[in-house]
Coordinates of C-alpha atoms and ligand atoms in Angstrom, one line a residue:
M1376 CA 0.0 0.0 0.0
K1377 CA 1.2 3.5 -0.8
D1378 CA 2.2 5.9 1.8
G1379 CA -0.7 8.2 2.7
S1380 CA -3.2 5.6 1.8
P1381 CA -6.1 6.0 4.2
R1382 CA -6.6 2.2 4.2
M1383 CA -3.3 1.5 5.9
I1384 CA -2.6 0.4 9.4
R1385 CA -0.2 2.8 11.1
Y1386 CA 1.6 2.7 14.4
P1387 CA 2.1 6.3 15.7
F1388 CA 4.1 5.1 18.7
E1389 CA 6.8 2.5 17.8
D1390 CA 8.8 3.0 21.0
I1391 CA 7.6 0.5 23.6
P1392 CA 7.5 1.9 27.1
A1393 CA 10.2 0.4 29.2
E1394 CA 9.4 -1.6 32.3
G1395 CA 8.1 0.7 35.1
E1396 CA 7.7 3.6 32.6
A1397 CA 4.7 5.0 30.7
T1398 CA 4.1 6.7 27.4
E1399 CA 1.4 9.4 27.2
V1400 CA -0.4 8.4 24.0
A1401 CA -3.2 11.0 24.3
E1402 CA -3.9 13.7 26.8
G1403 CA -4.4 12.1 30.2
V1404 CA -3.9 8.5 28.8
L1405 CA -0.8 6.6 29.8
W1406 CA 0.3 3.4 28.0
M1407 CA 2.3 0.9 30.0
R1408 CA 3.5 -2.7 29.5
L1409 CA 3.7 -5.7 31.8
P1410 CA 5.7 -8.9 31.1
L1411 CA 4.0 -12.3 30.6
P1412 CA 5.9 -15.6 30.9
M1413 CA 4.6 -16.9 27.6
A1414 CA 5.2 -16.8 23.8
L1415 CA 3.1 -13.6 23.8
D1416 CA 5.5 -11.9 26.3
H1417 CA 3.6 -8.8 27.3
V1418 CA 0.2 -7.2 28.0
N1419 CA -0.6 -3.5 27.5
V1420 CA -2.3 -1.7 30.3
F1421 CA -3.5 1.9 30.4
A1422 CA -4.1 4.6 33.0
L1423 CA -6.8 7.3 32.5
N1424 CA -6.3 10.5 34.4
D1425 CA -9.4 11.4 36.4
G1426 CA -7.9 14.4 38.2
D1427 CA -8.1 13.0 41.7
G1428 CA -6.7 9.7 40.7
W1429 CA -6.6 7.1 38.0
T1430 CA -8.8 4.6 36.2
V1431 CA -6.6 1.7 35.2
I1432 CA -7.5 -0.5 32.2
D1433 CA -6.4 -4.2 32.8
T1434 CA -3.8 -5.4 35.2
G1435 CA -1.4 -8.1 34.1
F1436 CA -0.8 -11.5 35.8
A1437 CA -0.8 -11.8 39.6
T1438 CA 2.9 -12.3 40.2
R1439 CA 5.3 -10.7 42.6
K1440 CA 7.1 -9.2 39.7
T1441 CA 4.0 -7.5 38.2
K1442 CA 3.1 -6.1 41.6
A1443 CA 6.5 -4.6 41.9
I1444 CA 6.3 -3.0 38.5
W1445 CA 2.8 -1.6 39.4
E1446 CA 4.3 -0.1 42.6
K1447 CA 7.0 1.5 40.6
L1448 CA 4.4 2.8 38.1
M1449 CA 2.2 4.2 40.8
A1450 CA 5.1 6.0 42.5
G1451 CA 6.5 7.2 39.2
P1452 CA 4.4 8.0 36.1
L1453 CA 1.1 7.9 38.1
G1454 CA 2.6 10.5 40.4
G1455 CA 1.6 8.8 43.7
R1456 CA -2.1 9.6 43.1
P1457 CA -4.5 6.7 43.8
V1458 CA -5.8 4.1 41.4
N1459 CA -9.5 4.6 42.3
R1460 CA -10.9 2.3 39.7
V1461 CA -9.8 -0.8 37.6
L1462 CA -11.7 -1.5 34.4
V1463 CA -11.2 -5.1 33.3
T1464 CA -11.9 -5.7 29.6
H1465 CA -12.3 -9.5 29.9
H1466 CA -11.8 -12.4 32.3
H1467 CA -8.5 -13.7 31.0
P1468 CA -5.7 -13.9 33.6
D1469 CA -3.3 -11.4 31.8
H1470 CA -6.1 -8.8 32.0
V1471 CA -7.9 -9.5 35.3
G1472 CA -4.9 -11.0 37.2
L1473 CA -4.3 -8.2 39.7
A1474 CA -7.9 -6.7 39.8
G1475 CA -8.5 -8.3 43.3
W1476 CA -5.2 -7.0 44.5
F1477 CA -6.1 -3.4 43.5
Q1478 CA -9.5 -3.9 45.2
S1479 CA -8.1 -5.3 48.5
E1480 CA -4.7 -3.5 48.7
H1481 CA -5.5 -0.2 47.0
D1482 CA -9.2 0.2 47.7
A1483 CA -10.0 0.4 44.0
E1484 CA -13.4 -0.2 42.6
L1485 CA -13.6 -3.0 40.0
I1486 CA -15.6 -2.3 36.9
T1487 CA -16.4 -5.0 34.3
T1488 CA -19.2 -6.9 32.7
R1489 CA -21.3 -9.3 34.8
T1490 CA -20.1 -12.1 32.6
A1491 CA -16.4 -11.4 33.1
W1492 CA -16.9 -11.0 36.9
L1493 CA -18.8 -14.2 37.2
F1494 CA -16.4 -16.1 35.1
S1495 CA -13.4 -14.8 37.1
R1496 CA -15.0 -15.6 40.4
M1497 CA -16.1 -19.1 39.2
L1498 CA -12.7 -20.0 37.7
L1499 CA -10.8 -18.9 40.8
L1500 CA -12.6 -21.6 42.7
D1501 CA -11.9 -24.3 40.2
E1502 CA -8.5 -25.4 41.4
H1503 CA -7.2 -28.9 40.7
D1504 CA -3.9 -30.8 41.1
R1505 CA -4.7 -33.1 38.1
P1506 CA -7.0 -32.5 35.1
T1507 CA -10.6 -33.3 35.8
Q1508 CA -12.5 -36.0 33.9
E1509 CA -14.2 -33.3 31.9
H1510 CA -10.9 -31.9 30.8
L1511 CA -9.6 -35.3 29.8
H1512 CA -12.8 -36.1 28.0
F1513 CA -12.7 -32.7 26.1
W1514 CA -9.1 -33.3 25.0
R1515 CA -9.9 -36.8 23.8
R1516 CA -12.9 -35.5 21.8
A1517 CA -10.6 -32.8 20.3
G1518 CA -8.1 -35.5 19.2
M1519 CA -5.2 -34.3 21.3
D1520 CA -1.9 -35.9 20.4
P1521 CA -1.8 -39.1 22.6
E1522 CA 1.7 -38.4 23.9
I1523 CA 0.7 -34.8 25.0
L1524 CA -2.5 -36.2 26.5
E1525 CA -0.6 -38.8 28.5
L1526 CA 1.8 -36.1 29.8
R1527 CA -1.0 -33.7 30.7
A1528 CA -3.1 -36.3 32.5
N1529 CA -0.3 -36.7 35.0
E1530 CA 0.7 -33.2 35.7
R1531 CA -0.8 -30.2 37.4
P1532 CA -3.0 -28.4 34.9
F1533 CA -3.1 -24.7 34.3
N1534 CA -5.0 -23.2 37.2
Y1535 CA -6.6 -19.8 36.9
A1536 CA -5.9 -19.1 40.6
D1537 CA -2.2 -19.5 39.9
C1538 CA -2.0 -16.2 38.1
V1539 CA -5.2 -14.4 39.2
A1540 CA -5.3 -12.8 42.7
P1541 CA -8.3 -13.6 44.9
M1542 CA -11.2 -11.3 44.2
P1543 CA -13.3 -9.9 47.0
L1544 CA -17.0 -9.5 46.6
G1545 CA -18.3 -6.5 44.8
F1546 CA -17.9 -4.9 41.4
R1547 CA -19.7 -2.3 39.2
R1548 CA -21.3 -3.6 36.0
V1549 CA -20.9 -2.0 32.6
Q1550 CA -23.3 -2.9 29.8
E1551 CA -23.6 -2.6 26.0
G1552 CA -24.4 1.0 24.9
Q1553 CA -23.8 2.7 28.3
T1554 CA -21.7 5.8 28.6
F1555 CA -18.7 5.5 30.9
R1556 CA -16.8 8.6 32.1
A1557 CA -13.1 8.3 32.6
G1558 CA -9.9 10.2 31.7
G1559 CA -11.9 13.4 31.0
R1560 CA -13.9 11.7 28.2
N1561 CA -17.2 10.0 27.8
W1562 CA -16.9 6.5 26.4
T1563 CA -19.5 4.4 24.7
V1564 CA -19.3 0.8 26.0
R1565 CA -19.5 -1.8 23.2
L1566 CA -19.2 -5.5 24.0
G1567 CA -17.6 -8.1 21.7
N1568 CA -17.6 -11.9 21.8
G1569 CA -15.5 -14.8 20.5
H1570 CA -12.2 -14.3 22.3
A1571 CA -14.0 -13.9 25.7
P1572 CA -17.7 -13.5 26.4
D1573 CA -18.9 -9.9 26.8
H1574 CA -15.5 -8.4 26.2
V1575 CA -15.5 -4.6 26.9
T1576 CA -14.4 -2.1 24.3
L1577 CA -14.6 1.7 25.0
W1578 CA -15.2 4.2 22.2
S1579 CA -14.5 7.9 23.1
Q1580 CA -17.3 10.3 22.3
D1581 CA -14.9 13.2 22.6
D1582 CA -11.9 12.3 20.4
K1583 CA -10.7 9.4 18.3
L1584 CA -9.6 6.9 21.0
V1585 CA -10.8 3.3 21.2
I1586 CA -9.8 1.1 24.1
A1587 CA -9.8 -2.4 22.6
G1588 CA -8.5 -5.1 25.0
D1589 CA -8.0 -8.2 22.9
Q1590 CA -11.1 -7.7 20.7
L1591 CA -9.3 -5.4 18.2
L1592 CA -5.7 -6.5 18.1
P1593 CA -3.2 -5.4 15.4
S1594 CA -0.8 -7.9 13.7
I1595 CA -1.8 -11.0 15.7
S1596 CA -5.1 -12.7 15.8
S1597 CA -7.0 -13.2 19.1
N1598 CA -7.3 -16.8 20.2
L1599 CA -10.8 -18.1 19.5
G1600 CA -10.9 -21.1 21.8
V1601 CA -13.4 -23.7 22.9
Y1602 CA -12.9 -25.0 26.4
A1603 CA -14.3 -27.8 28.5
T1604 CA -16.6 -25.2 30.2
E1605 CA -18.7 -25.1 27.0
P1606 CA -17.5 -27.8 24.6
E1607 CA -20.1 -27.0 21.9
A1608 CA -19.4 -23.2 21.8
D1609 CA -19.0 -21.4 18.5
P1610 CA -16.5 -18.6 19.2
V1611 CA -15.6 -18.2 15.6
G1612 CA -19.2 -17.4 14.7
Q1613 CA -19.4 -14.9 17.6
W1614 CA -16.2 -13.3 16.6
L1615 CA -17.2 -12.8 13.0
D1616 CA -20.6 -11.3 14.2
S1617 CA -18.7 -9.0 16.6
C1618 CA -16.3 -7.8 13.8
E1619 CA -19.2 -7.1 11.5
G1620 CA -21.0 -5.3 14.3
F1621 CA -18.1 -3.0 15.0
L1622 CA -17.5 -2.1 11.3
P1623 CA -20.2 0.6 11.0
H1624 CA -18.7 2.4 14.0
A1625 CA -15.0 2.1 12.9
R1626 CA -13.1 5.0 11.3
E1627 CA -9.7 4.9 9.7
D1628 CA -8.5 7.7 12.1
H1629 CA -9.6 6.0 15.2
F1630 CA -6.6 5.6 17.5
V1631 CA -6.9 2.1 18.9
L1632 CA -5.3 1.1 22.2
P1633 CA -5.0 -2.7 22.2
G1634 CA -4.3 -5.3 24.9
H1635 CA -1.2 -6.5 23.1
K1636 CA 1.2 -5.1 20.5
L1637 CA 1.2 -1.5 19.4
P1638 CA -1.5 1.3 19.4
Y1639 CA -2.6 1.8 15.8
T1640 CA -4.9 3.6 13.3
G1641 CA -6.7 2.0 10.4
L1642 CA -9.4 0.1 12.3
P1643 CA -11.8 -0.6 9.4
T1644 CA -8.9 -2.1 7.5
R1645 CA -8.0 -4.2 10.5
L1646 CA -11.6 -5.4 11.0
R1647 CA -11.8 -6.5 7.4
Q1648 CA -8.5 -8.3 7.7
L1649 CA -9.7 -10.1 10.8
I1650 CA -12.9 -11.2 9.1
D1651 CA -11.0 -12.2 5.9
N1652 CA -8.4 -14.2 7.9
H1653 CA -11.1 -16.4 9.5
H1654 CA -13.0 -16.8 6.3
G1655 CA -9.8 -17.9 4.6
A1656 CA -9.0 -20.4 7.4
L1657 CA -12.6 -21.8 7.2
A1658 CA -12.2 -22.2 3.4
R1659 CA -9.0 -24.1 3.8
L1660 CA -10.6 -26.2 6.5
R1661 CA -13.5 -27.2 4.2
T1662 CA -11.0 -28.5 1.6
H1663 CA -9.1 -30.3 4.4
L1664 CA -12.2 -32.0 5.7
Q1665 CA -13.2 -33.6 2.5
T1666 CA -11.5 -36.5 4.3
P1667 CA -12.4 -37.1 8.0
A1668 CA -10.0 -35.6 10.5
S1669 CA -10.0 -34.7 14.2
A1670 CA -9.6 -31.1 15.4
G1671 CA -6.1 -32.0 16.4
D1672 CA -5.4 -32.9 12.8
C1673 CA -6.5 -29.6 11.4
F1674 CA -3.5 -27.4 12.3
P1675 CA -1.9 -27.2 8.8
P1676 CA -4.9 -25.7 7.0
L1677 CA -5.7 -23.4 9.9
F1678 CA -2.4 -22.1 10.9
K1679 CA -0.2 -22.7 7.8
R1680 CA 2.9 -23.2 9.9
S1681 CA 4.2 -25.7 12.4
I1682 CA 2.9 -25.5 16.0
G1683 CA 5.5 -25.8 18.8
A1684 CA 4.8 -27.4 22.1
G1685 CA 4.3 -24.0 23.8
E1686 CA 1.5 -23.2 21.4
Y1687 CA -0.1 -26.6 21.2
G1688 CA -2.9 -25.9 23.8
L1689 CA -4.0 -22.6 22.2
A1690 CA -3.8 -24.2 18.7
L1691 CA -6.0 -27.1 19.8
V1692 CA -8.8 -25.0 21.4
E1693 CA -8.8 -22.8 18.3
A1694 CA -9.0 -25.8 16.0
V1695 CA -12.0 -26.9 17.9
G1696 CA -13.4 -23.4 17.5
H1697 CA -13.2 -23.7 13.8
V1698 CA -14.7 -27.2 13.4
N1699 CA -17.5 -26.3 15.8
H1700 CA -18.3 -23.3 13.7
L1701 CA -18.7 -25.3 10.5
Y1702 CA -20.6 -27.9 12.4
Q1703 CA -23.0 -25.3 13.9
E1704 CA -23.5 -24.0 10.3
G1705 CA -24.6 -27.4 9.3
E1706 CA -21.6 -28.1 7.0
L1707 CA -19.9 -30.9 8.8
T1708 CA -20.8 -34.3 10.2
R1709 CA -19.0 -35.9 13.1
T1710 CA -18.4 -39.5 14.1
L1711 CA -16.6 -40.9 17.1
R1712 CA -13.3 -42.6 16.5
E1713 CA -12.3 -45.6 18.7
D1714 CA -10.1 -43.4 20.9
G1715 CA -12.9 -41.0 21.6
A1716 CA -12.0 -38.3 19.1
W1717 CA -14.6 -36.6 17.0
L1718 CA -13.8 -37.1 13.3
W1719 CA -15.2 -34.2 11.3
Q1720 CA -16.1 -34.3 7.6
M1721 CA -17.8 -32.1 5.1
K1722 CA -21.3 -33.2 4.2
E1723 CA -21.5 -34.2 0.5
S1724 CA -23.1 -31.4 -1.3
V1725 CA -26.4 -32.4 -3.0
D1726 CA -25.8 -30.4 -6.2
G1727 CA -22.2 -31.5 -6.6
E1728 CA -20.8 -28.1 -5.9
Ligands
ZN225 ZN1 -4.7 -10.8 26.4

């Protein structure tokens, strides 16, 4: 694309804020980064200046290291003024991790959707030393590689409570279409789905800012995963509906503050890319499933690259997301293989198309 093209995605701030430091990306809006111990090694958090204190957007994992960075941020860039409110975009640990800590240690009010709050509180209680029967069953249905399944069956699984601080009772609910005041601006609350249920995005009514969480990421695609919590879910369909729903509101000069990677402009272009990427993946999957395969055997058409051990879990839940979508759309049949995996296959088209 040519320079100056309005359909281009641009990154006005390419210098990433260093640990414990902040970049002012708009008046009264600070961008900060916290480390994550994963392939995706950081999460963006923001602080909105309310005059008497701050509204913080998302929090990072609950680790000693993240708390220490927050202490440094509060004493430094946040000028020692209190974090009065924490708005959590969705219930994933990299976003909600320290919300409870801000509530109990810093007397902050938690603001999020009812869904995100209930999910967080529910998952915090779901602690296990070994995977539950439901998890093993879900992984078998997904066609998890037998060696990985064997390994996982005998080790401590991912536990939400390992990286999310305990959350005391009480939160303030935000809902679709509401106006939310923070950082000297009025924001329209718009909820998305697919990556996490009822994911909050905030659209400024006073300037071009959009706070996006993981709903509107640049350069990487949000994981659209199915979990044992709801094995028949269709996050891909919900994601596509959300992208289509956001399009009429999106403008090229919106300045989007995402949960990961760099702030950017060019939102309509990005939304069309996100929609096209999944339609492309679904088209390749249809071709692949002319012959029966488990979700675990659908990585090549979906991801077009080899999947390392560190990404296997995310790839598997996303593969289930894509087969579930085609199944819900009535395009696939499924049969059980002897080992308990669903084998998915395209229905034969009646008119020979
Ligand atoms: Zn995230």
